[in-house]
PDB file of N, CA, C and O in Angstrom:
ATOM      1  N   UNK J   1       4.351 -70.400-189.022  1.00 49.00           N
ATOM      2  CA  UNK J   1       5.347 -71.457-189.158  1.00 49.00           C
ATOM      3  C   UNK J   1       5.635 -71.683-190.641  1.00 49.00           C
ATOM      4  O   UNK J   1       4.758 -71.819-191.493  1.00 49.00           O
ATOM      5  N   UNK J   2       7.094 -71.711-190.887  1.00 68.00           N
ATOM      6  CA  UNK J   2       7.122 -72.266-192.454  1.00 68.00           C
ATOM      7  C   UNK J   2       6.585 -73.327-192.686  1.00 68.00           C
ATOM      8  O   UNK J   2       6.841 -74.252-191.915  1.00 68.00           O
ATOM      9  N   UNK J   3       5.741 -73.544-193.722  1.00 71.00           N
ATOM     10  CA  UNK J   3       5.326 -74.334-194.475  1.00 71.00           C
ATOM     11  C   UNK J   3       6.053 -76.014-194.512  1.00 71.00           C
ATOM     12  O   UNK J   3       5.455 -77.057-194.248  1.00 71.00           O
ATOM     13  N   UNK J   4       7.852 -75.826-195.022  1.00 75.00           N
ATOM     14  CA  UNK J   4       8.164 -76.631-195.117  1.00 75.00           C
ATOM     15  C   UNK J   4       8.801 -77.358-193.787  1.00 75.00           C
ATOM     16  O   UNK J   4       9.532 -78.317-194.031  1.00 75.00           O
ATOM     17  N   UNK J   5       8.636 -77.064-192.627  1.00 80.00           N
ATOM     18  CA  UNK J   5       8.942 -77.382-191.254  1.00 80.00           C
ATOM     19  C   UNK J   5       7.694 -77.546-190.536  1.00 80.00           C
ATOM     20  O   UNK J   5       7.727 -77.100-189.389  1.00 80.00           O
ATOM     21  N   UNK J   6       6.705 -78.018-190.872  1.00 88.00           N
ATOM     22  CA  UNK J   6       5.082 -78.232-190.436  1.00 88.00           C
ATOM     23  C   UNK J   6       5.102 -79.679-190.641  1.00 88.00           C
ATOM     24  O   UNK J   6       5.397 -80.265-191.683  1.00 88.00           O
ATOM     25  N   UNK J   7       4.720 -80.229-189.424  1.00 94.00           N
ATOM     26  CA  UNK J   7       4.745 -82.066-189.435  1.00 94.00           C
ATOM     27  C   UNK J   7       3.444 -82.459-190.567  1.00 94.00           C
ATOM     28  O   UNK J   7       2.333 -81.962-190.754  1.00 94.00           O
ATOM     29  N   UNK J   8       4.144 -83.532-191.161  1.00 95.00           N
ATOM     30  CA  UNK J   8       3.375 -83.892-192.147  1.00 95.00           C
ATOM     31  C   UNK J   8       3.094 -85.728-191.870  1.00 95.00           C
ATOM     32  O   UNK J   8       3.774 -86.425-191.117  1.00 95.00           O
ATOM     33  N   UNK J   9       2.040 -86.149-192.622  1.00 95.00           N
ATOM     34  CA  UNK J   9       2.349 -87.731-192.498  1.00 95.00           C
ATOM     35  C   UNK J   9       2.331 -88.747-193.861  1.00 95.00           C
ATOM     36  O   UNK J   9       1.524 -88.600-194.780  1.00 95.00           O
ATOM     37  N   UNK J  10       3.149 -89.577-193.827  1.00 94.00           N
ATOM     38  CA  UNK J  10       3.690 -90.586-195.098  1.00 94.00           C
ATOM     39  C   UNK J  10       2.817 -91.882-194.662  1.00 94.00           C
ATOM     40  O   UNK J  10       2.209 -91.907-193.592  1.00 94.00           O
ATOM     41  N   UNK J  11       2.809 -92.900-195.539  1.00 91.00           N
ATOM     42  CA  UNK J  11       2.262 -94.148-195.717  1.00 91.00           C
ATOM     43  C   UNK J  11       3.771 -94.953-195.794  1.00 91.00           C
ATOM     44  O   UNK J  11       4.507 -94.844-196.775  1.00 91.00           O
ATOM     45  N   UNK J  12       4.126 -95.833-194.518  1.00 86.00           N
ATOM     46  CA  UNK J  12       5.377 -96.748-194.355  1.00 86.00           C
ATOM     47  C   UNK J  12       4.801 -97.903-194.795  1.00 86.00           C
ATOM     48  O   UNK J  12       3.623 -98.154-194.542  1.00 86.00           O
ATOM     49  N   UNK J  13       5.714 -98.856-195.619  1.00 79.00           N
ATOM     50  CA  UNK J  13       5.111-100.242-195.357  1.00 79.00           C
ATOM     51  C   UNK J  13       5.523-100.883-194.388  1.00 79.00           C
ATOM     52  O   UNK J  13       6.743-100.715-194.371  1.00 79.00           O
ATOM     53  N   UNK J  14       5.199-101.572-193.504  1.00 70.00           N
ATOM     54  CA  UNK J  14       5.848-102.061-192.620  1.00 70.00           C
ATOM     55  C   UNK J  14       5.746-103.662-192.362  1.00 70.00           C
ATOM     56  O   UNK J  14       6.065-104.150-191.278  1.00 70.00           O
ATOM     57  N   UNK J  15       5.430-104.178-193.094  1.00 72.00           N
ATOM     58  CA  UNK J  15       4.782-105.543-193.683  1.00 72.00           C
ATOM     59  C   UNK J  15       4.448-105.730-194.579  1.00 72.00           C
ATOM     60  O   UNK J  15       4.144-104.705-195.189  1.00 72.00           O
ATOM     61  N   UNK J  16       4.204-107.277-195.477  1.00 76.00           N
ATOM     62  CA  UNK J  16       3.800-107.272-196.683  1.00 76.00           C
ATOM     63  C   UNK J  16       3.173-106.817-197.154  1.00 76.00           C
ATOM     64  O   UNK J  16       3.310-106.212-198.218  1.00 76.00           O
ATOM     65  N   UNK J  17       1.632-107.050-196.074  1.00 78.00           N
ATOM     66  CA  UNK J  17       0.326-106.656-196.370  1.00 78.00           C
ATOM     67  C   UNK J  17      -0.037-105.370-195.551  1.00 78.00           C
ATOM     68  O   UNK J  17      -1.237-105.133-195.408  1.00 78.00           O
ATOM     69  N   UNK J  18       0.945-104.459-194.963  1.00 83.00           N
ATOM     70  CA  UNK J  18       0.408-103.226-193.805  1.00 83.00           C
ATOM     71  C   UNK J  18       0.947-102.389-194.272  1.00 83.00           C
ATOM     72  O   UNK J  18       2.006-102.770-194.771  1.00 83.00           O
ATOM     73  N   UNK J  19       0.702-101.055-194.414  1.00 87.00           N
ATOM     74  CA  UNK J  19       0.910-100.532-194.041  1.00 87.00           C
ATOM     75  C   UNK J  19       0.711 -99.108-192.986  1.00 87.00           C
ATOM     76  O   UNK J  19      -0.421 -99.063-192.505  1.00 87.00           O
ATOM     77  N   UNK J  20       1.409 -98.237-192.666  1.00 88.00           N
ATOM     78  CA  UNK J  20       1.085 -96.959-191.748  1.00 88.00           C
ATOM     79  C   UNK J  20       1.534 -95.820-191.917  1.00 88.00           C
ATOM     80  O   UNK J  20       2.611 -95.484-192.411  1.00 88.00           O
ATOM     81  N   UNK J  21       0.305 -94.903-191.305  1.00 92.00           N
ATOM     82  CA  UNK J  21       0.936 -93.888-191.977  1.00 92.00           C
ATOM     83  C   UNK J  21       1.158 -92.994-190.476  1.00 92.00           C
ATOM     84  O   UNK J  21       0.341 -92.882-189.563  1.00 92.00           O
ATOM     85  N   UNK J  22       2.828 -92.295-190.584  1.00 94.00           N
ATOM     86  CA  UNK J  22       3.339 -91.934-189.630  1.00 94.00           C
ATOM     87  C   UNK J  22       3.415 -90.575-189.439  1.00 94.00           C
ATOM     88  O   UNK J  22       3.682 -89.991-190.489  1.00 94.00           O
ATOM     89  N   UNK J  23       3.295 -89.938-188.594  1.00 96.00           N
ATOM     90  CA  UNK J  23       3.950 -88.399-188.739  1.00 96.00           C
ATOM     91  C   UNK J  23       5.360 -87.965-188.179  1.00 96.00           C
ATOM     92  O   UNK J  23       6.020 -88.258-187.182  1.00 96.00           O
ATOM     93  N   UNK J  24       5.575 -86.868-189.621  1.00 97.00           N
ATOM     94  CA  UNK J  24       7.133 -86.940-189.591  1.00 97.00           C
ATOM     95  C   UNK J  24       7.083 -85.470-189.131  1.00 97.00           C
ATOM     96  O   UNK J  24       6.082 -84.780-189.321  1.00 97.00           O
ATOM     97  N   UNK J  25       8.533 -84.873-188.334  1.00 96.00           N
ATOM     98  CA  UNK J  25       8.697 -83.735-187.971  1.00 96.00           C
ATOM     99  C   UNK J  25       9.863 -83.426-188.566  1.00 96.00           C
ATOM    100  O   UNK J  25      10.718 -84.233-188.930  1.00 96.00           O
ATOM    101  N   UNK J  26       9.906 -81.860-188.695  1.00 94.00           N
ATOM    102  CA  UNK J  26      11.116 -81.496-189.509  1.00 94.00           C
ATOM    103  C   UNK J  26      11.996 -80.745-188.754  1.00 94.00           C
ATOM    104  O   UNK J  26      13.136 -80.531-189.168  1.00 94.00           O
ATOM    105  N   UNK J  27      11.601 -80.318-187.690  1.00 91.00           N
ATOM    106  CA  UNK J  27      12.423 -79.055-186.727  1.00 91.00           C
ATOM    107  C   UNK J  27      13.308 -78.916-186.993  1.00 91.00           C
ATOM    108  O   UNK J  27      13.611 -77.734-187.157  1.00 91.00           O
ATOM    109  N   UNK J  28      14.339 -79.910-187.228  1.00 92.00           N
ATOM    110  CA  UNK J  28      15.656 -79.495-187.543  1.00 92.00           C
ATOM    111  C   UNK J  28      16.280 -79.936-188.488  1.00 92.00           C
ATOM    112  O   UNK J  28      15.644 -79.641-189.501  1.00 92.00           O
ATOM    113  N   UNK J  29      17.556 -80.717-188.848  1.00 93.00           N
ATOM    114  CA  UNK J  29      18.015 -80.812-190.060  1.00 93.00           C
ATOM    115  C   UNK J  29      17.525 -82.371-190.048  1.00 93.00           C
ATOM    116  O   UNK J  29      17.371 -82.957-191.120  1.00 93.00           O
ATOM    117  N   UNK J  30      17.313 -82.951-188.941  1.00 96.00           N
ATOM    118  CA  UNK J  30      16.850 -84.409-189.136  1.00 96.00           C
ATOM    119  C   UNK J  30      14.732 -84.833-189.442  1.00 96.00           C
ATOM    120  O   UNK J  30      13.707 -84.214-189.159  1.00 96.00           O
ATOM    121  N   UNK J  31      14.913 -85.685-189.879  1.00 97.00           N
ATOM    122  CA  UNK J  31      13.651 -86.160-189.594  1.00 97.00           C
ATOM    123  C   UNK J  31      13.113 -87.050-188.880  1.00 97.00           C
ATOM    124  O   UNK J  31      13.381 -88.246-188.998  1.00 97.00           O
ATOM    125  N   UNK J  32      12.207 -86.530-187.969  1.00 97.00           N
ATOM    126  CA  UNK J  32      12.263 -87.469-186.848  1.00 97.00           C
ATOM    127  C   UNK J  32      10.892 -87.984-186.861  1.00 97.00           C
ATOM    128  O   UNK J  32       9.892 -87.293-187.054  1.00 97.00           O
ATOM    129  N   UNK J  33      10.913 -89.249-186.643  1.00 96.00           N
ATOM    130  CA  UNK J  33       9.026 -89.858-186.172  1.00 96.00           C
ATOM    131  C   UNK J  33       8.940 -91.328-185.467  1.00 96.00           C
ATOM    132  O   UNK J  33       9.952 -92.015-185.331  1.00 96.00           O
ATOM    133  N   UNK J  34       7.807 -91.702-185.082  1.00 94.00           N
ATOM    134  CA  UNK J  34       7.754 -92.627-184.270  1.00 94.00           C
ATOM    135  C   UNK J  34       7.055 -93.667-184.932  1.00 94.00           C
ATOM    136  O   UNK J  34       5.871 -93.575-185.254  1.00 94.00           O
ATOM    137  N   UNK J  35       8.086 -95.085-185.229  1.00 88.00           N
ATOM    138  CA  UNK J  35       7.929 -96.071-185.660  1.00 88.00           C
ATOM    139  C   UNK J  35       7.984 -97.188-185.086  1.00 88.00           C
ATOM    140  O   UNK J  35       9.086 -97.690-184.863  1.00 88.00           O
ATOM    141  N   UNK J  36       6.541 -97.975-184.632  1.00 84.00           N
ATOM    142  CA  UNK J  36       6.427 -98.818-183.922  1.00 84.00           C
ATOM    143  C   UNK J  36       6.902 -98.978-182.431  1.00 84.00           C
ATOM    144  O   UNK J  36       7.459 -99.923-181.873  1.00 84.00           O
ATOM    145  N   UNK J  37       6.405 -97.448-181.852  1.00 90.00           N
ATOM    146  CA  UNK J  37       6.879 -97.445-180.497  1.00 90.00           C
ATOM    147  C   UNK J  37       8.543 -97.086-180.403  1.00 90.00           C
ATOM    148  O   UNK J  37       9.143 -97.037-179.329  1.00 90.00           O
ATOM    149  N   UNK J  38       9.236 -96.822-181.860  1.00 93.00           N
ATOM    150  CA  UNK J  38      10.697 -96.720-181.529  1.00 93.00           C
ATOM    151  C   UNK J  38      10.984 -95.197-181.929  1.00 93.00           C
ATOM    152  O   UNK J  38      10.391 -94.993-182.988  1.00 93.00           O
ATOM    153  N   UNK J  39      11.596 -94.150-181.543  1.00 96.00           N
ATOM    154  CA  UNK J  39      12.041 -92.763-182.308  1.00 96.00           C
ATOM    155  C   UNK J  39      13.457 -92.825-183.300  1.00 96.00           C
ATOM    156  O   UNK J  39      14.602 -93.098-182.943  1.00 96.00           O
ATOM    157  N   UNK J  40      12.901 -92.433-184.812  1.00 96.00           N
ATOM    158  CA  UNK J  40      13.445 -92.875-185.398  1.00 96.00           C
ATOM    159  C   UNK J  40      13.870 -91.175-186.123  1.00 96.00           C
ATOM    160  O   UNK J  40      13.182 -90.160-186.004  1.00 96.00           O
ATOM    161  N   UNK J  41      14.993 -91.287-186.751  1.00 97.00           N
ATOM    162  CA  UNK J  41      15.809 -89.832-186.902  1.00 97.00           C
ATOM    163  C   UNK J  41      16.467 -90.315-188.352  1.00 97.00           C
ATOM    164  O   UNK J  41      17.402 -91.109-188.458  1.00 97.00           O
ATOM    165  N   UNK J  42      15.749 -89.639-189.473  1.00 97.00           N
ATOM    166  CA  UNK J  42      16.571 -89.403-190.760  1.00 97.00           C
ATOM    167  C   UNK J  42      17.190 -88.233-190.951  1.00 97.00           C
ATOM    168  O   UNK J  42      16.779 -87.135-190.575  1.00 97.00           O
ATOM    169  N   UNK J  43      18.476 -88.535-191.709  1.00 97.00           N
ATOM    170  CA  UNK J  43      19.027 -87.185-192.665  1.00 97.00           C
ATOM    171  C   UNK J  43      19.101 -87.150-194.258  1.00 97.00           C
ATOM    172  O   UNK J  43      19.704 -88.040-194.857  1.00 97.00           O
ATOM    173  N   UNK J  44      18.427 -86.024-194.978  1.00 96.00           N
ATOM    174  CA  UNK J  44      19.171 -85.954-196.230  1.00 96.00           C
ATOM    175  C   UNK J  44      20.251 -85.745-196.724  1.00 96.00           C
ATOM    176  O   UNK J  44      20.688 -84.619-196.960  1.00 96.00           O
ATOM    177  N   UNK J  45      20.933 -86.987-196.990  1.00 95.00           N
ATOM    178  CA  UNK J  45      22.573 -86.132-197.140  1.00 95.00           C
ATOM    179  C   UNK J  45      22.593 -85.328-198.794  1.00 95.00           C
ATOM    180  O   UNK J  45      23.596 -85.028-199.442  1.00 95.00           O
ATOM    181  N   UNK J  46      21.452 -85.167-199.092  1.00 89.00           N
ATOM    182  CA  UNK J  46      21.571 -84.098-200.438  1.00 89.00           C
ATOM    183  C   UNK J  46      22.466 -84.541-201.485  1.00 89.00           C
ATOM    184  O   UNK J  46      23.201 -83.769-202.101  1.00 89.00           O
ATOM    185  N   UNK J  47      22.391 -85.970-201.714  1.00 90.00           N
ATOM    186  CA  UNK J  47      22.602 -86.288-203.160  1.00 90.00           C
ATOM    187  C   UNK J  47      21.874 -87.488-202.739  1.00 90.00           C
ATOM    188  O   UNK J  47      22.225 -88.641-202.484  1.00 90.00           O
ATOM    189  N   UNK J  48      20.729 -86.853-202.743  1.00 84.00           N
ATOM    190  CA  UNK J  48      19.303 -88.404-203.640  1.00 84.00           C
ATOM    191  C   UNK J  48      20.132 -89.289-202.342  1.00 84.00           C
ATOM    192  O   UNK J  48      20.410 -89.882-203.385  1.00 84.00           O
ATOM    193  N   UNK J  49      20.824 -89.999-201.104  1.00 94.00           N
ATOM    194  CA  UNK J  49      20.580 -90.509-199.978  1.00 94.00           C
ATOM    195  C   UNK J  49      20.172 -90.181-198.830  1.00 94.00           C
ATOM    196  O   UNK J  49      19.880 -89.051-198.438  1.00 94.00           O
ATOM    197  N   UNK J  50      20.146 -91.077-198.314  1.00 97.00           N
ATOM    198  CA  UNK J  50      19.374 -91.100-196.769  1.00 97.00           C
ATOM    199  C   UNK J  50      20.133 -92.170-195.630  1.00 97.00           C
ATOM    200  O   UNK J  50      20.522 -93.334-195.720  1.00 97.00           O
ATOM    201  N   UNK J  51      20.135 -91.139-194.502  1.00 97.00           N
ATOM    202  CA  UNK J  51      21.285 -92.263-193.686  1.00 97.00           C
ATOM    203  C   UNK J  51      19.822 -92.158-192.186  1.00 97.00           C
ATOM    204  O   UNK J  51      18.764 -91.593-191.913  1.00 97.00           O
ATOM    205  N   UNK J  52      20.660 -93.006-191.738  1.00 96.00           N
ATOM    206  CA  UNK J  52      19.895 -93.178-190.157  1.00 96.00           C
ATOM    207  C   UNK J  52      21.315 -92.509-188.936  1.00 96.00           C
ATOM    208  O   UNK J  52      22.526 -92.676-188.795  1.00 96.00           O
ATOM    209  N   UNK J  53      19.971 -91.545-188.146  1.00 96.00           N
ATOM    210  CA  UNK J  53      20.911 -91.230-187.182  1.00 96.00           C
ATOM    211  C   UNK J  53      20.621 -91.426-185.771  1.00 96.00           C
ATOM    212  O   UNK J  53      21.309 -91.015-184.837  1.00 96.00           O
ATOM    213  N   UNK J  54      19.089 -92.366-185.671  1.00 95.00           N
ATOM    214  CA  UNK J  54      18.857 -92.618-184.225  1.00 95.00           C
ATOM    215  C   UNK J  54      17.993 -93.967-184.661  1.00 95.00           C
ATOM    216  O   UNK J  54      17.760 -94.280-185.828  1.00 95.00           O
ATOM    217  N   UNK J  55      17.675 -94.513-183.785  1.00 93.00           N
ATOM    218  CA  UNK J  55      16.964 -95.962-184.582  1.00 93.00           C
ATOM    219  C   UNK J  55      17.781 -96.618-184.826  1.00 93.00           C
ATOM    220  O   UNK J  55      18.986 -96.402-184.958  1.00 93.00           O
ATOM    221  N   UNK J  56      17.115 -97.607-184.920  1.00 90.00           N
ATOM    222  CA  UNK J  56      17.069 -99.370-185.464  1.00 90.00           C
ATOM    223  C   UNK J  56      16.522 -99.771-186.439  1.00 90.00           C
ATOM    224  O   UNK J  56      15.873-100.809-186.308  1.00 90.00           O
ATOM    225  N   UNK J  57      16.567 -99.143-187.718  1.00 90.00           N
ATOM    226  CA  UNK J  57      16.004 -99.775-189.094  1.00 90.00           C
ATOM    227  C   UNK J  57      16.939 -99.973-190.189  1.00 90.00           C
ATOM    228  O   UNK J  57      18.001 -99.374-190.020  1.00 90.00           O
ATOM    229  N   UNK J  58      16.874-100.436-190.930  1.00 91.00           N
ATOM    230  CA  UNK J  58      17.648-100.952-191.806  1.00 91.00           C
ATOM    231  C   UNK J  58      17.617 -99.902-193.025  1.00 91.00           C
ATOM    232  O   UNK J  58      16.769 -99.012-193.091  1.00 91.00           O
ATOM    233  N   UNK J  59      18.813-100.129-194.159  1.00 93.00           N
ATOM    234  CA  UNK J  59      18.798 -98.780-195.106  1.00 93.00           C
ATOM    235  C   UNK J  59      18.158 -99.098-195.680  1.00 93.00           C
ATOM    236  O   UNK J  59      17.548 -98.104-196.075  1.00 93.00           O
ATOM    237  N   UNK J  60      17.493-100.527-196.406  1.00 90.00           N
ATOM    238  CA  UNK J  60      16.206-100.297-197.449  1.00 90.00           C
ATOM    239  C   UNK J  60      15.716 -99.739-196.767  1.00 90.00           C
ATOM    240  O   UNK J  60      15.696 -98.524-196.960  1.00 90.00           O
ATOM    241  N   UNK J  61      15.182-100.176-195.831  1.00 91.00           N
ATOM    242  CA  UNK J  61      13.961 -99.091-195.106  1.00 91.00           C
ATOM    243  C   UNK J  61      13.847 -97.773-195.017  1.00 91.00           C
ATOM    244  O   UNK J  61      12.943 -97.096-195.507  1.00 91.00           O
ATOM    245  N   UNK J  62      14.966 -97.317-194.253  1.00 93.00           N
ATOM    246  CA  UNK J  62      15.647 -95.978-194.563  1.00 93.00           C
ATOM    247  C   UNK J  62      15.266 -95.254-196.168  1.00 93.00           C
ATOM    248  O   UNK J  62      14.724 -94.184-196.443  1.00 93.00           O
ATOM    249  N   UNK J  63      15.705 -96.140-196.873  1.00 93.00           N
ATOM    250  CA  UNK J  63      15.372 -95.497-198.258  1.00 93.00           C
ATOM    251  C   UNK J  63      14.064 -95.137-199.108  1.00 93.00           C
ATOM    252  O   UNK J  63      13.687 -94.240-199.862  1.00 93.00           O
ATOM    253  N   UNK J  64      13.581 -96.329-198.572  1.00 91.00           N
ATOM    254  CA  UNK J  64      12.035 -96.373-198.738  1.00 91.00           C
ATOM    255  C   UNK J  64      11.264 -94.483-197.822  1.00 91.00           C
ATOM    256  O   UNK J  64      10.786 -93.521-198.423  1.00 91.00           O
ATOM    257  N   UNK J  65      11.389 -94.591-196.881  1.00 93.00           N
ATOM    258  CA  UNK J  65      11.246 -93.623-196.194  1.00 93.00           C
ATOM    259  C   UNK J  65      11.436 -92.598-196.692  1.00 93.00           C
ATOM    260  O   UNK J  65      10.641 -91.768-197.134  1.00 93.00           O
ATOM    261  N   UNK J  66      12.958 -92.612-196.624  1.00 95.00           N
ATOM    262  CA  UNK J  66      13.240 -91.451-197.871  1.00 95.00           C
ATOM    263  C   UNK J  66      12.445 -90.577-198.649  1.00 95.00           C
ATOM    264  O   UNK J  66      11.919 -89.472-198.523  1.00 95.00           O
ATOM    265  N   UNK J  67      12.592 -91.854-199.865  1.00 93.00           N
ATOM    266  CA  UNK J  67      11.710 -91.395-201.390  1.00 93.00           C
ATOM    267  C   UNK J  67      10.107 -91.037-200.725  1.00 93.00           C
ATOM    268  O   UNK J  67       9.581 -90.043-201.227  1.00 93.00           O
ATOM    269  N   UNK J  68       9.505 -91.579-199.919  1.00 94.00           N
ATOM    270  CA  UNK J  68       8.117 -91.056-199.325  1.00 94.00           C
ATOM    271  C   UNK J  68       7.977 -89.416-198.867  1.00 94.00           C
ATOM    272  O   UNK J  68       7.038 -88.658-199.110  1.00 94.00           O
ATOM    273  N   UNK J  69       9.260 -89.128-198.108  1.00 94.00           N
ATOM    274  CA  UNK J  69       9.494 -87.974-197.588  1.00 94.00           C
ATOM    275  C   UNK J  69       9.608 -86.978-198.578  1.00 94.00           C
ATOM    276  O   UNK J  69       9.172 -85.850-198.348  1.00 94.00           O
ATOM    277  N   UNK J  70      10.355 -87.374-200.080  1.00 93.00           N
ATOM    278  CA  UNK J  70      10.633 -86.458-201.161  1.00 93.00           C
ATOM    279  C   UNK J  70       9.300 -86.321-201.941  1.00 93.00           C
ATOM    280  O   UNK J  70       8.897 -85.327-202.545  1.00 93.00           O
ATOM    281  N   UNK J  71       8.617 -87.698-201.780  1.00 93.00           N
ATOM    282  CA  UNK J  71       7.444 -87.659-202.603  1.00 93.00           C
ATOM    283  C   UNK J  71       6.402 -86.493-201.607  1.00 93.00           C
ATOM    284  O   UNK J  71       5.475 -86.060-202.291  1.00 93.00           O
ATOM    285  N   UNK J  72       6.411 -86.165-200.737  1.00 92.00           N
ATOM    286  CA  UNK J  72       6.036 -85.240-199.888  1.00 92.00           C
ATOM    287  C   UNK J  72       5.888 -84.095-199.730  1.00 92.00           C
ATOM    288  O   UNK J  72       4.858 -83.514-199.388  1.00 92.00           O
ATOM    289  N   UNK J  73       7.368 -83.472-200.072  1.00 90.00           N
ATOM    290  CA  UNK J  73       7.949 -82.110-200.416  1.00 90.00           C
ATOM    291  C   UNK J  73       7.920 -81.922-202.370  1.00 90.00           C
ATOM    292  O   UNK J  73       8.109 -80.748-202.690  1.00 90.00           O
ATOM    293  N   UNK J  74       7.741 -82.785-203.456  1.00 90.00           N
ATOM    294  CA  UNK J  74       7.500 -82.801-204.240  1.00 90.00           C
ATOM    295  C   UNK J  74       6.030 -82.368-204.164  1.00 90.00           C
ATOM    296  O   UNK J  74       5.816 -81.178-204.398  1.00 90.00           O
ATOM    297  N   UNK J  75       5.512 -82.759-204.020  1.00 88.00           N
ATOM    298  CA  UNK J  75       3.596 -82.126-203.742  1.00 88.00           C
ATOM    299  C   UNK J  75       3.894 -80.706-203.545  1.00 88.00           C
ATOM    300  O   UNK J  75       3.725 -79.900-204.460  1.00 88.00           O
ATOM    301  N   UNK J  76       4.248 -80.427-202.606  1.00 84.00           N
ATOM    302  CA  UNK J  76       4.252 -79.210-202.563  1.00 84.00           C
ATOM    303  C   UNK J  76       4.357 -77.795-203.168  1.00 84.00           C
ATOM    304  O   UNK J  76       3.985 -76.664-202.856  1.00 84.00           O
ATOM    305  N   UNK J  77       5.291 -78.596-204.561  1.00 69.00           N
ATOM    306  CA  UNK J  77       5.756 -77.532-205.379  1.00 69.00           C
ATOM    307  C   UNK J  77       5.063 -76.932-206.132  1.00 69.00           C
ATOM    308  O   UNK J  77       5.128 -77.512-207.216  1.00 69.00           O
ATOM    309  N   UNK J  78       4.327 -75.960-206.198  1.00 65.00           N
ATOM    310  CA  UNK J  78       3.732 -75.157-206.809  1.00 65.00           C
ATOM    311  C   UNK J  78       3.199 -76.003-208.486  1.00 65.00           C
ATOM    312  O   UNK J  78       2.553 -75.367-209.320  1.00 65.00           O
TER     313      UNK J  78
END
């Protein structure tokens, strides 16, 4: 399996004082994972944003997510 399509997991905040750490899947062009019992679906639109394409969260959140996901694939880089 490629490397960069291998489920990985991030640290969400999801409260002041909580947070969790989720696992994200990459299969396809979205990112998909399960947040608080809900399935939640990001895209990179490839200039540094992030939109929502299934879910109920809000775009800070969304964004937050984001930058976790990049901070993710940043590790990776050699």
């Amino acid at each position: 399996m490629n490397t960069l399509k291998e489920p990985f997991e991030v640290d969400i905040k999801v409260a002041e004082a909580e947070t969790k750490s989720v696992k994200i899947y990459h299969e396809t062009e979205t990112f998909d994972f399960n947040l608080e019992g809900q399935k939640i679906s990001l895209i990179n639109n490839g200039d540094n944003s992030w939109s929502g394409v299934s879910g109920s969260i809000g775009q800070e959140e969304i964004n937050l997510i984001g930058a976790e996901i990049e901070k993710h694939y940043q590790s990776l880089e050699p």
